[in-house]
mmCIF file of C-alpha atoms in Angstrom:
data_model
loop_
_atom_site.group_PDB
_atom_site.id
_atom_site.type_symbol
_atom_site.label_atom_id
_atom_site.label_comp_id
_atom_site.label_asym_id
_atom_site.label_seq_id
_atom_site.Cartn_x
_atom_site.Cartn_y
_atom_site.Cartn_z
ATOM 1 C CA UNK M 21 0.000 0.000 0.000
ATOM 2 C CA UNK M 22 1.160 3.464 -1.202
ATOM 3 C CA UNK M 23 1.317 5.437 2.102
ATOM 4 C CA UNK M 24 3.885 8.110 3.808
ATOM 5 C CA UNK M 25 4.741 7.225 7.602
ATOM 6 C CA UNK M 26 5.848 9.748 10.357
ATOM 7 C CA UNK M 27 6.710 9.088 13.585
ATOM 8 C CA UNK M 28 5.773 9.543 16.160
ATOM 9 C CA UNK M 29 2.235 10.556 16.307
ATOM 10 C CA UNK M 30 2.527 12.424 19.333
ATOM 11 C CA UNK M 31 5.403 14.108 21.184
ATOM 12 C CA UNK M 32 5.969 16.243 24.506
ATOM 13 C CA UNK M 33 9.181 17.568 24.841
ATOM 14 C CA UNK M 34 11.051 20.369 26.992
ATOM 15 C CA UNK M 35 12.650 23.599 25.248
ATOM 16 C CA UNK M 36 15.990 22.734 24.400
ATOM 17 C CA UNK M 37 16.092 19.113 23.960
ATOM 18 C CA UNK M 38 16.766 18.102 20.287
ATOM 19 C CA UNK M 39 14.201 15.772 18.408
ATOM 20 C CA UNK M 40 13.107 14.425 15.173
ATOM 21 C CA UNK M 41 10.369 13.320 13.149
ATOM 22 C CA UNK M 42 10.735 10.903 11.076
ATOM 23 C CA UNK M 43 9.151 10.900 7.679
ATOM 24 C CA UNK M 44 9.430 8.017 4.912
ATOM 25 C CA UNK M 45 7.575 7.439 1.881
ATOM 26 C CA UNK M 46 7.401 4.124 -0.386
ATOM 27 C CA UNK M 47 6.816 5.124 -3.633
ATOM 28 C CA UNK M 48 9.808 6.084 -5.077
ATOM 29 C CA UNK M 49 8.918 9.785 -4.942
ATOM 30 C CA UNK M 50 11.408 12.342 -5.801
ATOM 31 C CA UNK M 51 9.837 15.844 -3.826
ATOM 32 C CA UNK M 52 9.190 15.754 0.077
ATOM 33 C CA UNK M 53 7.746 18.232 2.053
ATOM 34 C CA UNK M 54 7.079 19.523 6.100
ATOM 35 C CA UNK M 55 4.581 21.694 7.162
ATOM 36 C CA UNK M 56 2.970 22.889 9.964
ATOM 37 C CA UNK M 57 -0.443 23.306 10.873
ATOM 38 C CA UNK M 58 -1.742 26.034 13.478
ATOM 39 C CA UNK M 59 -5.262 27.297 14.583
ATOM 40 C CA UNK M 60 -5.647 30.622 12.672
ATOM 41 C CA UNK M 61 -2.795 30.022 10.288
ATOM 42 C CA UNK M 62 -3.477 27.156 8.508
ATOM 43 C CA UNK M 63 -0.692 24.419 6.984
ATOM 44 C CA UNK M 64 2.630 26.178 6.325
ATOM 45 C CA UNK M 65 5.614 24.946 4.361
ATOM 46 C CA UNK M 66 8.634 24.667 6.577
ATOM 47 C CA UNK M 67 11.354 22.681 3.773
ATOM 48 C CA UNK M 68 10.997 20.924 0.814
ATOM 49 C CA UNK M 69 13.385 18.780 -0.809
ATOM 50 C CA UNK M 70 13.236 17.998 -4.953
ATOM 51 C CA UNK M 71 15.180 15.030 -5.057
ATOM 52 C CA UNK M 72 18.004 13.077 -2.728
ATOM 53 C CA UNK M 73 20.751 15.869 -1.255
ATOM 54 C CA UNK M 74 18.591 18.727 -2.763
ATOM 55 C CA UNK M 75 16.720 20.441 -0.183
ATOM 56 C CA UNK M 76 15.370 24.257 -0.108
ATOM 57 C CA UNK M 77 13.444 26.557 3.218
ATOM 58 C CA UNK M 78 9.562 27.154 2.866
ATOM 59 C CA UNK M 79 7.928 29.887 4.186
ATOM 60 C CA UNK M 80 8.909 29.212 7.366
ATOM 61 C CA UNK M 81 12.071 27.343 7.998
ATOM 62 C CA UNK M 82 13.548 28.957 11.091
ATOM 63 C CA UNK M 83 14.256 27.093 13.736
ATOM 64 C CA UNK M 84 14.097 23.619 11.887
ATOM 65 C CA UNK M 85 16.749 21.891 9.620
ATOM 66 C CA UNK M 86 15.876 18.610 7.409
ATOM 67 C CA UNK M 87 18.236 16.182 5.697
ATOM 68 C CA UNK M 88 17.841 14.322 2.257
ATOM 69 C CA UNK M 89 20.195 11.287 1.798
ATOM 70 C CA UNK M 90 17.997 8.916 0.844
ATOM 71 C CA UNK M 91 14.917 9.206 -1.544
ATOM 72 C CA UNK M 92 12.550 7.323 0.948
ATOM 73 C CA UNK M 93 13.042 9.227 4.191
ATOM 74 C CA UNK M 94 12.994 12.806 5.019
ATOM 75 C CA UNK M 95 13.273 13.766 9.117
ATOM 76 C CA UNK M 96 12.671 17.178 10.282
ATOM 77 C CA UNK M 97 15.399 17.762 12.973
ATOM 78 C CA UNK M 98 14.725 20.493 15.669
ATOM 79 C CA UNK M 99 17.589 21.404 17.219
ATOM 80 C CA UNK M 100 16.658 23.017 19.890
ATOM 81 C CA UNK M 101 12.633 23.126 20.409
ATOM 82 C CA UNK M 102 10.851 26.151 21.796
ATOM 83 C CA UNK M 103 7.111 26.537 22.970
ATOM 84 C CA UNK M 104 6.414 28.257 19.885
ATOM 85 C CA UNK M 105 6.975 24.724 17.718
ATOM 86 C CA UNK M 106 4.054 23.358 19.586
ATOM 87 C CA UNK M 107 2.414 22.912 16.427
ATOM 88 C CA UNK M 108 0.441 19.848 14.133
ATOM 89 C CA UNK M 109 3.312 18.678 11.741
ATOM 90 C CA UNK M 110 2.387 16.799 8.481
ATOM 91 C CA UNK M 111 4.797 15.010 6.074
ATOM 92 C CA UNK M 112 3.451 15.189 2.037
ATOM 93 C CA UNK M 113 5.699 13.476 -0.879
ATOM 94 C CA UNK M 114 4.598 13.208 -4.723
ATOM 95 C CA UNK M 115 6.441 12.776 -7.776
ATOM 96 C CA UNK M 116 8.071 15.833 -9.413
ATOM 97 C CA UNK M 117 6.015 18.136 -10.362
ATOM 98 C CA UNK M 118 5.592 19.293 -13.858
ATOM 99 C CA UNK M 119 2.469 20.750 -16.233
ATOM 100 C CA UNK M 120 2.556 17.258 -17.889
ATOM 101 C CA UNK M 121 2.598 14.932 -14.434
ATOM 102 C CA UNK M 122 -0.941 14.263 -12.247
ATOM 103 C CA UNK M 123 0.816 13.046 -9.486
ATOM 104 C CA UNK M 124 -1.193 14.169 -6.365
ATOM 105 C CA UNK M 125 0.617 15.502 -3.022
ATOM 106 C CA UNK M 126 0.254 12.236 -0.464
ATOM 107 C CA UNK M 127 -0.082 13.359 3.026
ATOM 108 C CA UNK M 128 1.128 11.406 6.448
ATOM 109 C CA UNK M 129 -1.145 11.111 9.467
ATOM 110 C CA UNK M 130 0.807 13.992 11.395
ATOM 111 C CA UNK M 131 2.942 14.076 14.311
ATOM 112 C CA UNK M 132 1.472 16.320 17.282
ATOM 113 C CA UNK M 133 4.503 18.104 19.083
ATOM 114 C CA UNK M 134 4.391 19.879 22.491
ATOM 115 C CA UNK M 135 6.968 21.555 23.487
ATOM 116 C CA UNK M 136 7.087 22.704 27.686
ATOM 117 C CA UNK L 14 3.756 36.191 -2.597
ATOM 118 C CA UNK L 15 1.118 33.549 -3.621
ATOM 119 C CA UNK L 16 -1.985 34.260 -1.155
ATOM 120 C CA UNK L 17 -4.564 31.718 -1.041
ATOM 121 C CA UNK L 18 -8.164 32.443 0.346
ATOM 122 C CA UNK L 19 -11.259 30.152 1.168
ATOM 123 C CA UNK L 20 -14.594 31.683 1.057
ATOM 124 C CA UNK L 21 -16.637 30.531 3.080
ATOM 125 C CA UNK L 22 -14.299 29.664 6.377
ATOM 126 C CA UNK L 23 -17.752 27.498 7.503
ATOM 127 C CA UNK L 24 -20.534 26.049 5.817
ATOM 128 C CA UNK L 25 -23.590 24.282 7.370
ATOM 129 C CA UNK L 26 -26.430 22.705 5.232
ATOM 130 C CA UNK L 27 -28.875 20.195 5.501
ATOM 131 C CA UNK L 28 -28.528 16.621 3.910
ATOM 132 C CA UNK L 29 -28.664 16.469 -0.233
ATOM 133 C CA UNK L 30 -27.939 20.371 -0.962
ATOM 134 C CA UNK L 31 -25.329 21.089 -3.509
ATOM 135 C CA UNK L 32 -22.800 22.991 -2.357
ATOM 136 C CA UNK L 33 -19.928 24.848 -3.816
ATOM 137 C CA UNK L 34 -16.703 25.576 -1.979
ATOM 138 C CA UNK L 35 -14.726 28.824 -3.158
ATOM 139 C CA UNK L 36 -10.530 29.225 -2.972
ATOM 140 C CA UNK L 37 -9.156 32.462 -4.901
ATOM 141 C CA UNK L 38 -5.080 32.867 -5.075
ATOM 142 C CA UNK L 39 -3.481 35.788 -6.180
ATOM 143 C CA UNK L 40 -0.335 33.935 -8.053
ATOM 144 C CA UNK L 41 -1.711 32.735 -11.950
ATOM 145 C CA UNK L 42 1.810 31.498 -12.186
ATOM 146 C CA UNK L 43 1.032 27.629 -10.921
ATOM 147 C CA UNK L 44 1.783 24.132 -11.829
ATOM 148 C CA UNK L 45 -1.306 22.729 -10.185
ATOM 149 C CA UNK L 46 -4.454 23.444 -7.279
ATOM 150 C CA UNK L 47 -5.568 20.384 -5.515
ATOM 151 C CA UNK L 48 -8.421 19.911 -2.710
ATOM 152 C CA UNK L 49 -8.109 17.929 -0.054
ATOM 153 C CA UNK L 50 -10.266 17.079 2.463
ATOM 154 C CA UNK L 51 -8.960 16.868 6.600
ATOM 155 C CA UNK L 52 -11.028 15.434 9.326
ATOM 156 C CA UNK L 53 -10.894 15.900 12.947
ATOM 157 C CA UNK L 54 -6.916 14.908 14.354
ATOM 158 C CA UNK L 55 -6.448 13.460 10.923
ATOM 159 C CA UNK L 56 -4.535 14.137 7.855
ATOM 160 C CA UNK L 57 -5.054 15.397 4.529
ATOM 161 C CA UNK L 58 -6.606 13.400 1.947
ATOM 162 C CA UNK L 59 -6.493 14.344 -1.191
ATOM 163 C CA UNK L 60 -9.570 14.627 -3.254
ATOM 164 C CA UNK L 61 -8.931 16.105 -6.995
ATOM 165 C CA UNK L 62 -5.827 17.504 -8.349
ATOM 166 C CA UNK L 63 -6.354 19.924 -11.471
ATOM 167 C CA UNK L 64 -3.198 21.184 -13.603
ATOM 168 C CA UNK L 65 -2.713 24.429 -14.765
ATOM 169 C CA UNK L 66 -3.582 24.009 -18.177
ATOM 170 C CA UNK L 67 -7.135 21.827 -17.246
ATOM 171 C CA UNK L 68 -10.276 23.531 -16.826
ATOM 172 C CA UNK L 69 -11.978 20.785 -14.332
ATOM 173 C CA UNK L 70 -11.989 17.390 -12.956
ATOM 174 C CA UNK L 71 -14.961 15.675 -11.427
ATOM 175 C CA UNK L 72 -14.453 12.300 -8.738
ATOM 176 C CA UNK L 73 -18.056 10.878 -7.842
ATOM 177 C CA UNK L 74 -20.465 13.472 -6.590
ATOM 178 C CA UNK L 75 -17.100 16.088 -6.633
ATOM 179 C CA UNK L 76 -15.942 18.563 -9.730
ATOM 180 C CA UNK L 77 -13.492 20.715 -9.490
ATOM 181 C CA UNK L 78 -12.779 23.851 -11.676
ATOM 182 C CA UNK L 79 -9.780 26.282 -12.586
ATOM 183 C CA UNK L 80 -9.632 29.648 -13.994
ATOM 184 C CA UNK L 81 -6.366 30.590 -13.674
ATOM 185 C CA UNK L 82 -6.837 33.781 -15.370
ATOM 186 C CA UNK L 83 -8.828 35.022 -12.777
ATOM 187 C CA UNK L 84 -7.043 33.407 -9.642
ATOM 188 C CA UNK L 85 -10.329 30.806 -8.877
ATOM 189 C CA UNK L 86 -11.308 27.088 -8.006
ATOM 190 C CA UNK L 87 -14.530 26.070 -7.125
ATOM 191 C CA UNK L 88 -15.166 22.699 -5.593
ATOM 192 C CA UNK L 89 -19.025 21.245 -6.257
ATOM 193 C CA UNK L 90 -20.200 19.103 -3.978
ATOM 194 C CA UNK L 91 -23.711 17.170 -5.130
ATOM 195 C CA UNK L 92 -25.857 15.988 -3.046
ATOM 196 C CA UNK L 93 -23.814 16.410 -0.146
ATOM 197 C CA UNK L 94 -24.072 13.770 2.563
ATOM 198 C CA UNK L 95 -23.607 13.635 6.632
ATOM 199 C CA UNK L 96 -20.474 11.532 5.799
ATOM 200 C CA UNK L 97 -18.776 14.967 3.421
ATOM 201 C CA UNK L 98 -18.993 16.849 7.085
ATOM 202 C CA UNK L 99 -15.359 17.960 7.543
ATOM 203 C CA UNK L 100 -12.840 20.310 6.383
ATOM 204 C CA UNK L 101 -12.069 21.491 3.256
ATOM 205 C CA UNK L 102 -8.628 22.997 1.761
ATOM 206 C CA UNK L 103 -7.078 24.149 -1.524
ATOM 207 C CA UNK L 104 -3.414 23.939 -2.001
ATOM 208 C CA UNK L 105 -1.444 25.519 -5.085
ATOM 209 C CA UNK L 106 1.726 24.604 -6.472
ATOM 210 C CA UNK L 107 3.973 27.176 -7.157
ATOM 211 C CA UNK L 108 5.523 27.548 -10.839
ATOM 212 C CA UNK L 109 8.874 26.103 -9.415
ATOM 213 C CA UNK L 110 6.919 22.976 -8.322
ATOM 214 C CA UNK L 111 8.855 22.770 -5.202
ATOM 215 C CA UNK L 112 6.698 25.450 -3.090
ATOM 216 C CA UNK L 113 3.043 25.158 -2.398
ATOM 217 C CA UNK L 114 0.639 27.572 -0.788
ATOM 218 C CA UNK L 115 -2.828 25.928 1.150
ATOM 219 C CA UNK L 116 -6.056 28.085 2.113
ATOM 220 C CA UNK L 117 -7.276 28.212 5.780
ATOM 221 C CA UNK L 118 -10.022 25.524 4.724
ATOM 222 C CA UNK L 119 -13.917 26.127 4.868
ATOM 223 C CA UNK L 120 -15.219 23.713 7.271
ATOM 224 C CA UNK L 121 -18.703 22.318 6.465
ATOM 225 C CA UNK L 122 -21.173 20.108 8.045
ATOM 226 C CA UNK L 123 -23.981 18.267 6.310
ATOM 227 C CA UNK L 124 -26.754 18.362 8.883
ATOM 228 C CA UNK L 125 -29.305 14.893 8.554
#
């Protein structure tokens, strides 16, 4: 079954301590994507990454890096949380996208992060 | 900056209305708009992807149109159903394909 995993589904942490979510995808898909999701602000694009060791900041990437070196799996590394992560996080991957594809973004069940 | 709005932010109607959902963006330049539809806790699922150079695409009871020119997609829902009760979001992809932009959603419930 064509799905995209993230782990975990739910996290408390304390500001400071370094995590990451874990994203992987099994279709072969060459984009990734994070984003957050907030009351009021809807789903934002932190990073994206095109294709294995090619990675580029969304609208907003501060405060979160990501890493790319394998085409399955794309973790969201925070290196050193604060409250104001406390956000809904959501993990998407598709083919490349081009005006001649139809390849639909493919969304993971989300990873809810607290951070004390 | 590609802006994407969703008109109405709530919708409530009673079992077997149609019902059309409204997102505007303010970008023409696009690869694609797709709707998705997010329940309670849940993720996204996505619903109907339409590419910049289609004018619709219909799923079921669902259509979907495009007019880029004027920065619009309207999602038709027929004969809407207690099950369709959840939220509702547009998403565009940017020209570069590697950026995408979502609406806040219009949340609707289908009353029985």
């Amino acid at each position: 079954e064509a799905q995209v995993t993230q782990n975990p589904r739910y996290l408390i942490t304390v500001t400071g301590k370094k995590l990451t979510v874990t994203c992987s995808q099994n279709m072969n898909h060459e984009y990734m994507s994070w984003y957050r999701q907030d009351p009021g602000l809807g789903l934002r694009q932190i990073y994206y990454s095109m294709n294995v060791e090619v990675t580029d900041k969304g609208d907003v990437p501060e405060g979160y890096k990501v890493s790319r070196k394998e085409k399955r799996n794309f973790p969201l590394i925070l290196e050193s949380p604060s409250p104001n992560q406390t956000s809904l996080y959501f993990c998407a991957s598709s083919y490349r996208a081009d005006p001649f594809t139809n390849e639909k973004l493919l969304f993971g069940s989300g990873t809810q992060l607290s951070v004390l | 900056k590609q802006e994407v709005t969703q008109i109405p932010a709530a919708l409530s109607v009673p079992e077997g209305e149609n019902l059309v959902l409204n997102c505007s963006f303010t970008d023409s330049a696009i690869y694609n708009l797709q709707w998705f539809r997010q329940d309670p806790g849940k993720g996204l699922t996505s619903l109907l992807l339409i590419q910049s150079s289609q004018r619709e695409q219909t799923s079921g009871r669902l259509n979907a149109s495009l007019d880029k020119s004027s920065g619009r997609s309207t999602l038709y829902i027929a004969a809407s159903q207690p099950g369709d009760s959840a939220t509702y979001l547009c998403a565009v992809r940017r020209t570069n394909a590697g950026k995408s932009t979502f609406g806040d959603g219009t949340t609707l419930t289908v009353k029985p």
